[in-house]
PDB file of C-alpha atoms in Angstrom:
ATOM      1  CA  UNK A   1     -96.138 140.246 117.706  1.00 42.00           C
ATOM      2  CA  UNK A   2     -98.352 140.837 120.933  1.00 41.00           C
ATOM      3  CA  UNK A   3     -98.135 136.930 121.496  1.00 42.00           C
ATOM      4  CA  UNK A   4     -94.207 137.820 121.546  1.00 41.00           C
ATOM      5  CA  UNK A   5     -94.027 140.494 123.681  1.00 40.00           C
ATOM      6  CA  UNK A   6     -96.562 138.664 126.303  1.00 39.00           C
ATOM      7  CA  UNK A   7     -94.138 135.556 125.985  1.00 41.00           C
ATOM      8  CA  UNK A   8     -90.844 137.666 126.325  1.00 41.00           C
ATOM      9  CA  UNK A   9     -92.122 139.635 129.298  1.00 42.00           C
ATOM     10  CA  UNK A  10     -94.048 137.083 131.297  1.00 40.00           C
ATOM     11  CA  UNK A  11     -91.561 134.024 131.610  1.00 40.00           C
ATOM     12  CA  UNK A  12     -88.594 136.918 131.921  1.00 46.00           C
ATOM     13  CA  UNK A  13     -86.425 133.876 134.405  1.00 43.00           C
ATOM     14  CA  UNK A  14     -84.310 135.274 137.667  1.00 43.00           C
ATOM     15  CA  UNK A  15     -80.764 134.474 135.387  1.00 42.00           C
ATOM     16  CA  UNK A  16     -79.491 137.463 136.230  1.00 49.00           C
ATOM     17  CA  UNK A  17     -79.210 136.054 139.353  1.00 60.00           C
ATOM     18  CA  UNK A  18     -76.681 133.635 138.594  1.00 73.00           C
ATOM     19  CA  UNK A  19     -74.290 132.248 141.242  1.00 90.00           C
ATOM     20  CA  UNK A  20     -73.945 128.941 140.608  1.00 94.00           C
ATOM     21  CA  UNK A  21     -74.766 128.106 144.574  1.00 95.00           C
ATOM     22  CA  UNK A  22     -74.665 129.600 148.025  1.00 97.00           C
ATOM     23  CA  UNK A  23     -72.019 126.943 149.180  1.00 97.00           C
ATOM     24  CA  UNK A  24     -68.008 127.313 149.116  1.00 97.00           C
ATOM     25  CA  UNK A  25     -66.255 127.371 145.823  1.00 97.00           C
ATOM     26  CA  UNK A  26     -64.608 124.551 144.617  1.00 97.00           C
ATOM     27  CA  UNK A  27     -61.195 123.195 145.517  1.00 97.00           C
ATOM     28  CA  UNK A  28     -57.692 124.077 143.536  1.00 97.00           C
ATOM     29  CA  UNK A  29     -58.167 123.327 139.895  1.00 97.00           C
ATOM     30  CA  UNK A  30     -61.460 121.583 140.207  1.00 98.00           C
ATOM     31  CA  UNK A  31     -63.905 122.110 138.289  1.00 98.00           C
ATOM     32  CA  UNK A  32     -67.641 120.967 137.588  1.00 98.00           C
ATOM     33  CA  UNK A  33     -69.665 120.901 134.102  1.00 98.00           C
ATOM     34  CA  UNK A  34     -73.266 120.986 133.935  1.00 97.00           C
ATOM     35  CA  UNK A  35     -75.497 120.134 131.038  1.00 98.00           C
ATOM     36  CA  UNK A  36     -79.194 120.228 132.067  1.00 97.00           C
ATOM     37  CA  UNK A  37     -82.871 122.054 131.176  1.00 96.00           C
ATOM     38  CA  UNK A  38     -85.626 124.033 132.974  1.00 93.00           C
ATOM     39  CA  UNK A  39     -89.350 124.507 132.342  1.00 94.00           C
ATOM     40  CA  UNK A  40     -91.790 127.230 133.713  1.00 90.00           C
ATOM     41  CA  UNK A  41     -95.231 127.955 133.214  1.00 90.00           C
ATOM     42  CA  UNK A  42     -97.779 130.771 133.990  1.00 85.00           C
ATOM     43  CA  UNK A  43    -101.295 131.425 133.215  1.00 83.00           C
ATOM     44  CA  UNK A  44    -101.565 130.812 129.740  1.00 83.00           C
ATOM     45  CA  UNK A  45     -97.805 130.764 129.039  1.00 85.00           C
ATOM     46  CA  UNK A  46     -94.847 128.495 128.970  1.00 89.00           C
ATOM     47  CA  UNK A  47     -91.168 127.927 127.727  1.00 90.00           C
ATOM     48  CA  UNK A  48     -88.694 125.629 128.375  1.00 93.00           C
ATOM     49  CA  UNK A  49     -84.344 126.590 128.091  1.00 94.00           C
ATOM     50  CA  UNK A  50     -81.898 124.246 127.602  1.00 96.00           C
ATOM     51  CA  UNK A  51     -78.425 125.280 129.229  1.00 96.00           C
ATOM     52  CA  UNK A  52     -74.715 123.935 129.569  1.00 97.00           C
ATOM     53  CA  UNK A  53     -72.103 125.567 131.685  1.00 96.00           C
ATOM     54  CA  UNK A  54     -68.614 125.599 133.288  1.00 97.00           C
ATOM     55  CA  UNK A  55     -67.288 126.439 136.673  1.00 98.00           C
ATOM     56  CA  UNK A  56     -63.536 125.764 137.249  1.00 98.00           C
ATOM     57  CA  UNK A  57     -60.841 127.419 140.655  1.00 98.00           C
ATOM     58  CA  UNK A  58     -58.354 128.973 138.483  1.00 98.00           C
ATOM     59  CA  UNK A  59     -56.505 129.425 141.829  1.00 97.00           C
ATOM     60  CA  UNK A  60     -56.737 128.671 145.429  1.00 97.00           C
ATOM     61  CA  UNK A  61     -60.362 130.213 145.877  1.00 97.00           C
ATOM     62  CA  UNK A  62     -60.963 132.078 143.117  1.00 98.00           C
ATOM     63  CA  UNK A  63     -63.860 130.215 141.019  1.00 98.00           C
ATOM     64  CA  UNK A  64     -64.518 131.472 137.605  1.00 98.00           C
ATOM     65  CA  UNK A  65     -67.696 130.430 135.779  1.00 97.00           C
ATOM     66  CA  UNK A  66     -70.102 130.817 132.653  1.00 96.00           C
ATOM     67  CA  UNK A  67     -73.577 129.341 131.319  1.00 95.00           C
ATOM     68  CA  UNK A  68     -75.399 128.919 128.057  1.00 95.00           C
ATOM     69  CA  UNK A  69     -78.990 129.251 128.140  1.00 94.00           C
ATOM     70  CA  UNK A  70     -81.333 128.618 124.917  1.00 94.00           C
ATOM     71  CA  UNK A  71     -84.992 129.241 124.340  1.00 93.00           C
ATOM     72  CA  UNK A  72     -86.015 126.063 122.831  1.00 92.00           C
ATOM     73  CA  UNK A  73     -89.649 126.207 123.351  1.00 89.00           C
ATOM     74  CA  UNK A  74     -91.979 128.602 123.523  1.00 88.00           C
ATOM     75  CA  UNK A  75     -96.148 128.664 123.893  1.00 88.00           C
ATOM     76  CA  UNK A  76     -99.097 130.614 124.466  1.00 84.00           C
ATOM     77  CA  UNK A  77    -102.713 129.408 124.743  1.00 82.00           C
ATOM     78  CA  UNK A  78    -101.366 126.123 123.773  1.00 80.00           C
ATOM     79  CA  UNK A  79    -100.055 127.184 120.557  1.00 83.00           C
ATOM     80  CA  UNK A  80     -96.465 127.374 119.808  1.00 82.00           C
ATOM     81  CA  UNK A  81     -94.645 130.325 119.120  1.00 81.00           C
ATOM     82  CA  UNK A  82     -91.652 131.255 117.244  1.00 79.00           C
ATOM     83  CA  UNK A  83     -90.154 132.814 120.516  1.00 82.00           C
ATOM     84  CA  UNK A  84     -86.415 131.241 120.161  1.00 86.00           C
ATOM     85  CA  UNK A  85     -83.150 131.840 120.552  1.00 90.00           C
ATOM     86  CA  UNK A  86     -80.274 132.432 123.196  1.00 92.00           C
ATOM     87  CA  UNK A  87     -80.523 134.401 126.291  1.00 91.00           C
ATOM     88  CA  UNK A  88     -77.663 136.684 127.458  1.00 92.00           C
ATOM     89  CA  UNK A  89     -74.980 135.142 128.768  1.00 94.00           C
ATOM     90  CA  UNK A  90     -73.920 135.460 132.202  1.00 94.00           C
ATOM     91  CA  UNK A  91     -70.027 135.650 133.792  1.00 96.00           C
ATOM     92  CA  UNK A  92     -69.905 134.420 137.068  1.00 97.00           C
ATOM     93  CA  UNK A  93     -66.539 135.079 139.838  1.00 97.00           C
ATOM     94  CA  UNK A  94     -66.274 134.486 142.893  1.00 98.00           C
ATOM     95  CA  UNK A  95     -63.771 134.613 145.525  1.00 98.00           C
ATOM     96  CA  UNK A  96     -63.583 132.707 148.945  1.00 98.00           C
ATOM     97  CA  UNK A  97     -61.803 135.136 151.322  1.00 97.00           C
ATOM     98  CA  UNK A  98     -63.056 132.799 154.777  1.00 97.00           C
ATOM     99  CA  UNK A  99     -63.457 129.240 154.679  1.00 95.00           C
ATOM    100  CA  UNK A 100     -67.447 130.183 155.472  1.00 97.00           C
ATOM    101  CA  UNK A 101     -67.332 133.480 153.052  1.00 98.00           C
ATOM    102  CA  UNK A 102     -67.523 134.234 149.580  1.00 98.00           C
ATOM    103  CA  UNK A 103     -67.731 137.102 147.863  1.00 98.00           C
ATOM    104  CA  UNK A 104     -68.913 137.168 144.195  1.00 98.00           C
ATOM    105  CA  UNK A 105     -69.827 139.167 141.018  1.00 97.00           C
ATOM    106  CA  UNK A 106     -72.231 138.074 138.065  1.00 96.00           C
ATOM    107  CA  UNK A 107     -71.956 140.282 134.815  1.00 95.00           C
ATOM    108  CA  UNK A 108     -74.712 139.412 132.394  1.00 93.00           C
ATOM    109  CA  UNK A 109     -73.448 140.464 129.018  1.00 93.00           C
ATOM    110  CA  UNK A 110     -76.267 141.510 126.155  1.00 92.00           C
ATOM    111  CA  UNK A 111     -75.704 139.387 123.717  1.00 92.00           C
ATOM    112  CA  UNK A 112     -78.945 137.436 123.528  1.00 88.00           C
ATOM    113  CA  UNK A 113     -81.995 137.242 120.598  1.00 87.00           C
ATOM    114  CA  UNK A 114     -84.292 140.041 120.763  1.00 84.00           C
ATOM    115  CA  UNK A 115     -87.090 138.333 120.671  1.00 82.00           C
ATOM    116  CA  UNK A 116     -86.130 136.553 123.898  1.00 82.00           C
ATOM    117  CA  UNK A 117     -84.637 139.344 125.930  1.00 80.00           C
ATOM    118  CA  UNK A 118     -86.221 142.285 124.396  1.00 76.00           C
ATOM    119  CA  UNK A 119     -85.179 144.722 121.795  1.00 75.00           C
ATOM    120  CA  UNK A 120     -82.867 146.352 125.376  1.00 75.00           C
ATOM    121  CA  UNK A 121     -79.050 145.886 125.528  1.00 81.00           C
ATOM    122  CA  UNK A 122     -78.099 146.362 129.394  1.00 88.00           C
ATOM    123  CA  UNK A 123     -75.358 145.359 131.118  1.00 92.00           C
ATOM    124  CA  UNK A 124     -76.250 143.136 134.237  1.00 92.00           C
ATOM    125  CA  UNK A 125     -73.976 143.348 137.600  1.00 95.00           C
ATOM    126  CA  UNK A 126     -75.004 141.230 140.508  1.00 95.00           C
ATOM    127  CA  UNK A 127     -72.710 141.491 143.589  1.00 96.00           C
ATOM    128  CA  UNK A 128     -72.734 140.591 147.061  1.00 97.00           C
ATOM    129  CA  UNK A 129     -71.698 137.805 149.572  1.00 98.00           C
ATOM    130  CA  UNK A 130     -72.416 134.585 150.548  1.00 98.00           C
ATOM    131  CA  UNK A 131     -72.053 132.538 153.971  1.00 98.00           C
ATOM    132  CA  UNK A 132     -72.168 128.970 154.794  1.00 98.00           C
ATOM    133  CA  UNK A 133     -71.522 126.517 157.167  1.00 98.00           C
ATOM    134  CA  UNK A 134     -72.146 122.614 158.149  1.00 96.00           C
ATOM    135  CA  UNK A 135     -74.230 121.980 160.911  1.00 96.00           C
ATOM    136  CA  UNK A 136     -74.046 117.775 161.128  1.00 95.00           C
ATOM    137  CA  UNK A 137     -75.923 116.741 158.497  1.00 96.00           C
ATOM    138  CA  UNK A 138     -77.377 119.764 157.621  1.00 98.00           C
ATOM    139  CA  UNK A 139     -75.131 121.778 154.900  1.00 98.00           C
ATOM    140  CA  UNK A 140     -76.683 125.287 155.279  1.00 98.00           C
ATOM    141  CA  UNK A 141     -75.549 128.429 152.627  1.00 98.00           C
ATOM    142  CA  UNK A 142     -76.699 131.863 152.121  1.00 98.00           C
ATOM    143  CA  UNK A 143     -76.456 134.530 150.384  1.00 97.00           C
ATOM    144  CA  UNK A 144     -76.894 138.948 149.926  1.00 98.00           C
ATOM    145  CA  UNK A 145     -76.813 140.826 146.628  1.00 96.00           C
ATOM    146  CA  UNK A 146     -77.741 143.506 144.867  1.00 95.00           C
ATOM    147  CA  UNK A 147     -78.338 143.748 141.091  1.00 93.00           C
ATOM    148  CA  UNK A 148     -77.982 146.773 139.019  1.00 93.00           C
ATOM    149  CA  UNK A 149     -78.202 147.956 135.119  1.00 90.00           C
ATOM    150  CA  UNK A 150     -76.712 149.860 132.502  1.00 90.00           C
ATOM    151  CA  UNK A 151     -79.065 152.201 130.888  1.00 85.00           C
ATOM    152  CA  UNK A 152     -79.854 150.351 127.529  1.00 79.00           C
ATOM    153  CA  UNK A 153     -81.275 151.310 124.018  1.00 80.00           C
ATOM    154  CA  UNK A 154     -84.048 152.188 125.203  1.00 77.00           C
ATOM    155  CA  UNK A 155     -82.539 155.088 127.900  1.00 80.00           C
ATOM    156  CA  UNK A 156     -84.214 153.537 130.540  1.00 80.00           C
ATOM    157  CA  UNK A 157     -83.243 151.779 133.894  1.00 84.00           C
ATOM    158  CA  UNK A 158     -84.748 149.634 136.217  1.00 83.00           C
ATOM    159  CA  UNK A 159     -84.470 149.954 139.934  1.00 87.00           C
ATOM    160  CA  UNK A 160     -81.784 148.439 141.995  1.00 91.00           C
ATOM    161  CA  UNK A 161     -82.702 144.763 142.916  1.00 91.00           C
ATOM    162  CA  UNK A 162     -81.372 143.631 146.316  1.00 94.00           C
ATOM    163  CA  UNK A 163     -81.327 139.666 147.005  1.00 94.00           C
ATOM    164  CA  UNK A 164     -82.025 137.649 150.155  1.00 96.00           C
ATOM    165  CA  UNK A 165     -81.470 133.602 149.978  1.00 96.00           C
ATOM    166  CA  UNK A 166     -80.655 130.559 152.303  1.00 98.00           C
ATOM    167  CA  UNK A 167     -80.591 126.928 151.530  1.00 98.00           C
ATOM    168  CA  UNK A 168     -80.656 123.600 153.513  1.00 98.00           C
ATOM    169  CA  UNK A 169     -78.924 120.683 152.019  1.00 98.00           C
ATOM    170  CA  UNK A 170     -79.779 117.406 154.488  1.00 98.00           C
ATOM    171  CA  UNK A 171     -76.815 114.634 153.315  1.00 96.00           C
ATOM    172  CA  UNK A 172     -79.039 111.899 154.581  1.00 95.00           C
ATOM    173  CA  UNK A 173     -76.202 109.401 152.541  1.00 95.00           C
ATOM    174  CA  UNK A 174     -73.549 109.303 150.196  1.00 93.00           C
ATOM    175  CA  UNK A 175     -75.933 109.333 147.097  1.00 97.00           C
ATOM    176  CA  UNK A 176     -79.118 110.949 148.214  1.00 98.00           C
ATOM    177  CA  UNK A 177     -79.009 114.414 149.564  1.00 98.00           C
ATOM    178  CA  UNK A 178     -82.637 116.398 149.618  1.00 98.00           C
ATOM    179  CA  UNK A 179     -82.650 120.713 150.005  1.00 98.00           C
ATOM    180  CA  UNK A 180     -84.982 123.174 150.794  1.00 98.00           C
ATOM    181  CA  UNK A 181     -84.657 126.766 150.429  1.00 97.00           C
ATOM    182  CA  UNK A 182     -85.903 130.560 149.626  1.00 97.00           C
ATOM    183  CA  UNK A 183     -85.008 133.601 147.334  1.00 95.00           C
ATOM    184  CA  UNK A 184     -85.956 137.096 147.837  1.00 94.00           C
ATOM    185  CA  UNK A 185     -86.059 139.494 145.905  1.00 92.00           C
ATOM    186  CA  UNK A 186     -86.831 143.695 146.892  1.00 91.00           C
ATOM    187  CA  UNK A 187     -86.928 146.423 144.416  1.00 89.00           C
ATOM    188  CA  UNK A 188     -85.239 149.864 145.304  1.00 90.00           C
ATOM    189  CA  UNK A 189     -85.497 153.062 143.931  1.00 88.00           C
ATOM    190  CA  UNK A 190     -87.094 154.643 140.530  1.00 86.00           C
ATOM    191  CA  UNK A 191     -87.026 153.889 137.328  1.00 84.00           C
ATOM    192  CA  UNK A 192     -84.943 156.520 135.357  1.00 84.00           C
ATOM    193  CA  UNK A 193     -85.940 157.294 131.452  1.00 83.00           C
ATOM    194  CA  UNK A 194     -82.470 158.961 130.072  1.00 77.00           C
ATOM    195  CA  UNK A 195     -81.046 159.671 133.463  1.00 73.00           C
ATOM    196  CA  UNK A 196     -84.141 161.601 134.949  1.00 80.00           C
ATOM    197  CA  UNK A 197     -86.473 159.348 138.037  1.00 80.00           C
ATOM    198  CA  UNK A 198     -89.877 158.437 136.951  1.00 78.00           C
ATOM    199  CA  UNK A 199     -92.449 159.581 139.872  1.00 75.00           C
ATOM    200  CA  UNK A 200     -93.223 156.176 141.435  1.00 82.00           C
ATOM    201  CA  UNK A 201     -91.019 154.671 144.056  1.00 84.00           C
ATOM    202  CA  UNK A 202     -91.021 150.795 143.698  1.00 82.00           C
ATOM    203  CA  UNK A 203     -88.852 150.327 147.041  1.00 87.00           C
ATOM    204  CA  UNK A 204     -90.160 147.390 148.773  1.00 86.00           C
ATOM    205  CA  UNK A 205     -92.193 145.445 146.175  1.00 86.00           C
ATOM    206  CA  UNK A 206     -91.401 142.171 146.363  1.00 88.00           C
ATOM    207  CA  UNK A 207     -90.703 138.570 144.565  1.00 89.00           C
ATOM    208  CA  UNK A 208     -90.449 135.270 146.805  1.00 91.00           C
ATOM    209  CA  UNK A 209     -89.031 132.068 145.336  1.00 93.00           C
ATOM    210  CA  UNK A 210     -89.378 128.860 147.321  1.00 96.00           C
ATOM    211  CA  UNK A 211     -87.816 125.710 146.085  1.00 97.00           C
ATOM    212  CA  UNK A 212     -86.993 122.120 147.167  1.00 98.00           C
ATOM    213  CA  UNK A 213     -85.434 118.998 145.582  1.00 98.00           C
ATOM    214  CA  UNK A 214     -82.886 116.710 145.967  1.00 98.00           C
ATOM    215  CA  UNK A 215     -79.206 115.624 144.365  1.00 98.00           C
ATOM    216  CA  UNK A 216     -78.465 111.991 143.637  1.00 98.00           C
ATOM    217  CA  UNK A 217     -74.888 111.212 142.939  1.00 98.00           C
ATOM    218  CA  UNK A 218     -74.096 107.826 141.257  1.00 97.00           C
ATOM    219  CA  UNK A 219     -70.755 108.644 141.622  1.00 96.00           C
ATOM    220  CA  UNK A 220     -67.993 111.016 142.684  1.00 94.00           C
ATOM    221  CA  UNK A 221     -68.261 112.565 139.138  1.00 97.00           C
ATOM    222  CA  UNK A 222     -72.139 112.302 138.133  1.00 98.00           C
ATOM    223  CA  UNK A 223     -74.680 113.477 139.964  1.00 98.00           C
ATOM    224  CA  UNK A 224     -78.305 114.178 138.720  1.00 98.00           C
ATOM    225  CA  UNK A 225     -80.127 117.130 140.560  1.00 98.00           C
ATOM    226  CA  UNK A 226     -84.011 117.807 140.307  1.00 98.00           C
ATOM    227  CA  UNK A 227     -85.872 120.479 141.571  1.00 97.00           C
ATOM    228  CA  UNK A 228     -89.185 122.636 141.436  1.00 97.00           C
ATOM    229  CA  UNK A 229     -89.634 126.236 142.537  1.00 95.00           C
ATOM    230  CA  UNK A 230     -92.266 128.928 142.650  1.00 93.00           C
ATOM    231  CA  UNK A 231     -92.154 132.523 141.924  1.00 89.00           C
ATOM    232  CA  UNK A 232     -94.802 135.555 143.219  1.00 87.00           C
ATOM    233  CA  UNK A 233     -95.072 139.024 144.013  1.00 83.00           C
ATOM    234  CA  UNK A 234     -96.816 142.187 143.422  1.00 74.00           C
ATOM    235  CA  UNK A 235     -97.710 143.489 140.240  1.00 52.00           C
ATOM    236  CA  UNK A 236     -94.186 146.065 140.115  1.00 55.00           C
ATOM    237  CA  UNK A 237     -92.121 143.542 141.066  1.00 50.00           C
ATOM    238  CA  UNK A 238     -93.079 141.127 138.237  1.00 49.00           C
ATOM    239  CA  UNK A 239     -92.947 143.412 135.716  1.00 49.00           C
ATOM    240  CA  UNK A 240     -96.124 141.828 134.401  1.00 40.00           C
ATOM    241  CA  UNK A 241     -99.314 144.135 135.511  1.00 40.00           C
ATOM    242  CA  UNK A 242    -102.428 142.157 134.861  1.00 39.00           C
ATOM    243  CA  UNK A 243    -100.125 138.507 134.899  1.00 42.00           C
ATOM    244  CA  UNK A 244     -99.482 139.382 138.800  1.00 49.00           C
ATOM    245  CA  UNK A 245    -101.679 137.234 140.796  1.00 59.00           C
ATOM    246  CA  UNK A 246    -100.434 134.394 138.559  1.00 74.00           C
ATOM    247  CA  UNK A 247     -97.694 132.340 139.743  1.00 85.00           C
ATOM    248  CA  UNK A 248     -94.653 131.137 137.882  1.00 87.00           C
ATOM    249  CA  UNK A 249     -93.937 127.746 138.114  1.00 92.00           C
ATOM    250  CA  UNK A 250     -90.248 126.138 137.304  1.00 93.00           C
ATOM    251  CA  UNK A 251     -88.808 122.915 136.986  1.00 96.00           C
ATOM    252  CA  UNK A 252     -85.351 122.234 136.721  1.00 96.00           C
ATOM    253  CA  UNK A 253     -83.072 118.974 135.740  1.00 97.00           C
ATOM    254  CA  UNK A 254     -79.800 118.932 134.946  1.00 97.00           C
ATOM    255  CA  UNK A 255     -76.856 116.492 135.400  1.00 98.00           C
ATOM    256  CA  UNK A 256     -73.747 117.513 137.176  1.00 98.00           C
ATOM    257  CA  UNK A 257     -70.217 116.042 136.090  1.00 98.00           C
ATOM    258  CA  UNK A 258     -67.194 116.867 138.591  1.00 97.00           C
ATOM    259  CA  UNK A 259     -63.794 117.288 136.636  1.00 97.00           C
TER     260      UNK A 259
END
């Protein structure tokens, strides 16, 4: 059981955080499937998710979306652990009000295995804006949110997480197009136990996420993307105590098909 709770707190992934990019949303009834899986790793500690999802412009600019994300694998100390199951499910909108602006909202619903996601059953709502704009070859998107919870089983609530990101996709050709970019995230506020603040104020602790790696499309419809990304920060931030000065480590494939 300790092994589990270790597992379920240590490799807890930034899903909540769940735009699908920082770019504009996808033309009139187009849509784009993706079917792919994701590995991270930290200290003693590793898992690895297989997801699908679904993005589809219901009308002009508004892009409605949803993913599927399943614990397959889970290990500690190289042993395996029965640590399995689905992770809550996140609803993704957004709206493109500018040709260079979005605005969009994530709800995460609870529906998940406890032993994943914790015995917990908050609600998730990430909102915020994004901006982008092509510079030549250089594709560049951004993006602001905040993220805040429902109080869940257990009365309590995190503090408010606000969201800093910008990407740079380089379309050096049709087929090969490499991208670098970085997340931040900032906690705000107290944690509240049945609506009262707990005494310390985690405003400003911090999580940074760099990533790069690169999109090959063998077609107008099928495109493979790749990708590796690190995540640190302080000890409140990770929600992990003595796991803080270890970093997380993910890697990411999944294949893109354009409808």
């Amino acid at each position: 059981m300790l092994k589990k709770i270790i597992l379920a707190t240590a490799l807890v992934a930034t899903a909540s955080f769940a735009t699908w990019d920082k770019f504009p949303v996808l033309e009139n009834h187009k849509g784009q499937a993706v079917v792919g899986d994701y590995f991270r790793m930290q200290d003693k500690a590793s898992a690895d998710n297989a997801y699908i999802g679904a993005r589809f412009t219901v009308i002009t600019g508004l892009e409605l979306g949803m993913k599927l994300d399943y614990r397959m694998l889970s290990r500690y100390d190289g042993k395996d652990s029965d640590v399995d199951g689905l992770e809550n499910i996140p609803l993704m909108f957004r709206y493109q009000f500018m040709p260079i602006m979005n605005a969009f909202l994530d709800v995460t619903l609870p529906v998940g295995s406890k032993e994943v996601v914790g015995e917990d059953d908050p609600f998730v709502f990430h909102f915020g804006a994004q901006y982008s704009q092509k510079f030549g070859m250089v594709n560049f998107g951004s993006e602001a949110g905040l993220q805040i919870e429902t109080e869940g089983e257990d009365k309590t609530t995190p503090p408010w997480t606000l969201n800093l990101g910008a990407e740079a996709d380089f379309e050096v050709n049709q087929m090969l197009t490499p991208y670098i970019g970085i997340d931040l995230y900032m906690l705000l506020g107290k944690t509240t136990y049945d609506g009262k603040n707990g005494d310390k104020d985690f405003t400003g602790d911090l999580l940074f996420k760099p990533y790069l790696g690169a999109c090959i499309a063998f077609n107008q419809m099928l495109s493979l993307d790749i990708s590796a990304s690190l995540l640190f920060g302080n000890s409140d931030a990770m929600h992990m105590k003595s796991w803080a000065d270890e970093t997380r480590t993910l890697i990411d494939v999944h294949l893109n098909v354009n409808f």
